[in-house]
Each structure stands twice: as structure tokens, then as C-alpha cells.
Short mmCIF file of C-alpha atoms in Angstrom, two decimals:
data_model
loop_
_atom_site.label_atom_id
_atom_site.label_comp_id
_atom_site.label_asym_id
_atom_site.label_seq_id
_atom_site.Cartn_x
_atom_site.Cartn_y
_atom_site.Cartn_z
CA UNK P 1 93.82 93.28 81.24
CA UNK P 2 91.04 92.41 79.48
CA UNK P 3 90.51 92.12 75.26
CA UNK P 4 91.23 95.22 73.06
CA UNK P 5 87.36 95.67 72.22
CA UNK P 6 85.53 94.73 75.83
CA UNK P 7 84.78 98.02 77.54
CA UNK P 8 85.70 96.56 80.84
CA UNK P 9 89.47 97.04 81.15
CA UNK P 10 90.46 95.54 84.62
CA UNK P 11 94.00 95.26 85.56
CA UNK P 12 95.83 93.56 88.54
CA UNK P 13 98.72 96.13 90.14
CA UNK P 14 101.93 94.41 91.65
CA UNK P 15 103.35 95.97 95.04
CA UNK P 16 105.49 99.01 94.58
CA UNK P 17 109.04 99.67 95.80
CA UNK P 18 108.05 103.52 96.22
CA UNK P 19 106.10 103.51 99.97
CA UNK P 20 109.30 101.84 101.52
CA UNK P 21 111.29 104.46 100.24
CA UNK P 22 108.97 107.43 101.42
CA UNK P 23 108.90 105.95 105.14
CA UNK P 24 112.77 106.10 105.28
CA UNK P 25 112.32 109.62 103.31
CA UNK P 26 109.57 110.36 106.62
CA UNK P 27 111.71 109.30 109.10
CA UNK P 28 114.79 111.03 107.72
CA UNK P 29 112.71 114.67 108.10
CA UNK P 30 111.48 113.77 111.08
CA UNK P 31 114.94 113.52 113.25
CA UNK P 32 115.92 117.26 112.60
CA UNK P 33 112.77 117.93 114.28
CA UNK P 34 112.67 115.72 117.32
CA UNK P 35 116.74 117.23 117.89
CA UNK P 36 115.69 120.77 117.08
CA UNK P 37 112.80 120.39 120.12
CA UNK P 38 112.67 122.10 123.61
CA UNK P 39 112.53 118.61 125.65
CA UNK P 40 114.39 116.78 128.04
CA UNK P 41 117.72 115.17 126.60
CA UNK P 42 116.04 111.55 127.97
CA UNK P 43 112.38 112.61 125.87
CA UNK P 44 114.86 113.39 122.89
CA UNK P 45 116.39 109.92 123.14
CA UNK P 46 112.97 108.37 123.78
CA UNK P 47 111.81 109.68 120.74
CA UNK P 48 114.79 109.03 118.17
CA UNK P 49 114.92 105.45 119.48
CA UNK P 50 110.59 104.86 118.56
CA UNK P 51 111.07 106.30 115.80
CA UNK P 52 111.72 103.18 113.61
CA UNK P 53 109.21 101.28 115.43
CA UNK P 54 106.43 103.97 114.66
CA UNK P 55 107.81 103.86 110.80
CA UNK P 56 107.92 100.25 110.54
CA UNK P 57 103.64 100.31 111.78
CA UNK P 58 102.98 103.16 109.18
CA UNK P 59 101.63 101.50 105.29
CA UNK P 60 101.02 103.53 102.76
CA UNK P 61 96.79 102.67 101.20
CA UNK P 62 97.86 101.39 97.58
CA UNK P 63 95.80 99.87 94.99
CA UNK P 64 95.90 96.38 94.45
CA UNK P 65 93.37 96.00 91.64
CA UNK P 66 91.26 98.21 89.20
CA UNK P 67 88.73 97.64 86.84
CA UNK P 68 87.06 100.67 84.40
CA UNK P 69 83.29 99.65 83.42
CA UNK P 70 81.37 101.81 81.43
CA UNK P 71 81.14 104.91 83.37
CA UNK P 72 81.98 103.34 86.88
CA UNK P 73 85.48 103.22 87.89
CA UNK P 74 86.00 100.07 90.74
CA UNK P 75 89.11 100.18 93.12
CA UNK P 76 90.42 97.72 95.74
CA UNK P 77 93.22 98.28 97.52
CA UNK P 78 92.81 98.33 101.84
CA UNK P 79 88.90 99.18 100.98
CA UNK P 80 86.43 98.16 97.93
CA UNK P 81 85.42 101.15 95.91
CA UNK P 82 82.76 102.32 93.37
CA UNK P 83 83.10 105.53 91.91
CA UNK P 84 81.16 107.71 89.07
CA UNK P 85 83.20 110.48 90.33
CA UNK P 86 86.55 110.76 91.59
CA UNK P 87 86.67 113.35 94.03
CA UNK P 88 90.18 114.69 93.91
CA UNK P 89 93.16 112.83 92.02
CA UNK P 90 96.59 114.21 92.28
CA UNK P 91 99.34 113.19 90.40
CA UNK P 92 103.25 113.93 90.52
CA UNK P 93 105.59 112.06 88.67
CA UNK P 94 104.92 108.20 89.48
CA UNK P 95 102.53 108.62 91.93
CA UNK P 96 99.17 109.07 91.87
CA UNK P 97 96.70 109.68 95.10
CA UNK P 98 92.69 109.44 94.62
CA UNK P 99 90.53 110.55 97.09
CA UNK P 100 87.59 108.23 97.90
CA UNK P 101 84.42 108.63 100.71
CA UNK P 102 86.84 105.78 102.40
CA UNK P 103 89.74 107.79 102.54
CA UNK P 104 93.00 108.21 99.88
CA UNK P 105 94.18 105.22 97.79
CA UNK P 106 97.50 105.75 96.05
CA UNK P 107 98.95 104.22 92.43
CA UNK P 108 102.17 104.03 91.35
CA UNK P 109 103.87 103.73 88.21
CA UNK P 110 106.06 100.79 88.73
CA UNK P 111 102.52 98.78 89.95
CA UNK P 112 102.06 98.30 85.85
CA UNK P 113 102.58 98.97 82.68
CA UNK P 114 102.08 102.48 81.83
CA UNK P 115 99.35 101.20 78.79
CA UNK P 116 97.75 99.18 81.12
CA UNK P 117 97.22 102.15 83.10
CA UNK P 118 96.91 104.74 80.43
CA UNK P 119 92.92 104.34 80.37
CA UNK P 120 92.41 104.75 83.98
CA UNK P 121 94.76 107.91 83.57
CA UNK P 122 92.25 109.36 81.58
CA UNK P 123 89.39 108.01 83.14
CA UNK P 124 90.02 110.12 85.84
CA UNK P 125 91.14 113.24 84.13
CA UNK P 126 88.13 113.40 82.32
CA UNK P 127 85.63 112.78 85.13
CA UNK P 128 87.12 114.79 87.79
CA UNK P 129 85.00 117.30 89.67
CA UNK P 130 85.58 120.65 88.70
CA UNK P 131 85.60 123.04 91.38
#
């Protein structure tokens, strides 16, 4: 992070251990489904046995850097980002999702320090659309 007194505050996010979890979390809801379905026993089978291989392909769009400049917010995670504007943010617990024109880009707590990311909390609270 940059100094105390610069108005740019830019800060460099680690990987999270939360996205692994919520694939095994995915595929876990996922089997009552495929065994609760009106297919063939061999479909069934078929199914349960791509199922890791479709979850191991799936990758969550995290944030691997922000920076906050004056009134312009700059994220790169899969895409580069600009906004003035967040369009929707929602937040539950240690995760955080924010919608860009690119598509969503989600945060986690354990990607920083929670002061490190304390002014890009309220960044976004306080420049959210209202609707």
C-alpha cells in the first residue's frame, strides 16, 4: 500500500483459499441432483464420473490487484478495470462480488489485511448506484 497521506492507495491481493472450497461446496450440491434425475442409470454414471473434471475447469474471477485514485477505483483481476461507479457490490461475510461492464470480479478477506482493504470497503459503499 502506498504512504498514509498519498491519495492513491493501491494494494496487491494474495490468492485466496475460499474458491477451492466453494467448487467442492458446488460439486457436493450438485450430486443429489444428477441421482435425483429421470435418466438412464449409464447417463447417471456418465454424469457423476465428469463431474470432477467439469469442477476442476471452473475458476472463480478474483482480484489480483487494486488501486483507489481520487474518484476512480482501478481493478485487475482476469480483466483491467476503471470504474467511477460500481454497479452492484455484494458482500457476505468474507466475500465480496463487484459487478463490472466485463463481468463479476470477486474479493476475499483472507486476499489482505482487512486495513488495507478498509478504504476500498468504503469506496464502494459510498459510490454505489442507488436504485
Amino acid at each position: 500500500m502506498s504512504l498514509p497521506w498519498s491519495p492513491r492507495k493501491k494494494v496487491e491481493l494474495d490468492p485466496s483459499r475460499y474458491p477451492a472450497r466453494l467448487r467442492w461446496l458446488g460439486g457436493i450440491a450438485v450430486v443429489p441432483a444428477i441421482l435425483l434425475a429421470q435418466a438412464p442409470w449409464w447417463a447417471l454414471v456418465l454424469l457423476l464420473a465428469a463431474l470432477p473434471l467439469l469442477l476442476r475447469g471452473w475458476q472463480l474471477a478474483q482480484l489480483s490487484q487494486m488501486e483507489l485514485h481520487e474518484q476512480r477505483l482501478t481493478l485487475i483481476g482476469r480483466h483491467w478495470q476503471e470504474l467511477q461507479q460500481p454497479r452492484r457490490v455484494l458482500r457476505a461475510g468474507p466475500w465480496m462480488a463487484i459487478q463490472t461492464p466485463k463481468g463479476w470480479l470477486h474479493l476475499f478477506d483472507d486476499q489482505a489485511p482487512r486495513e488495507q482493504l478498509q478504504p476500498f470497503y468504503q469506496w464502494l459503499w459510498t459510490n454505489r448506484k442507488s436504485n
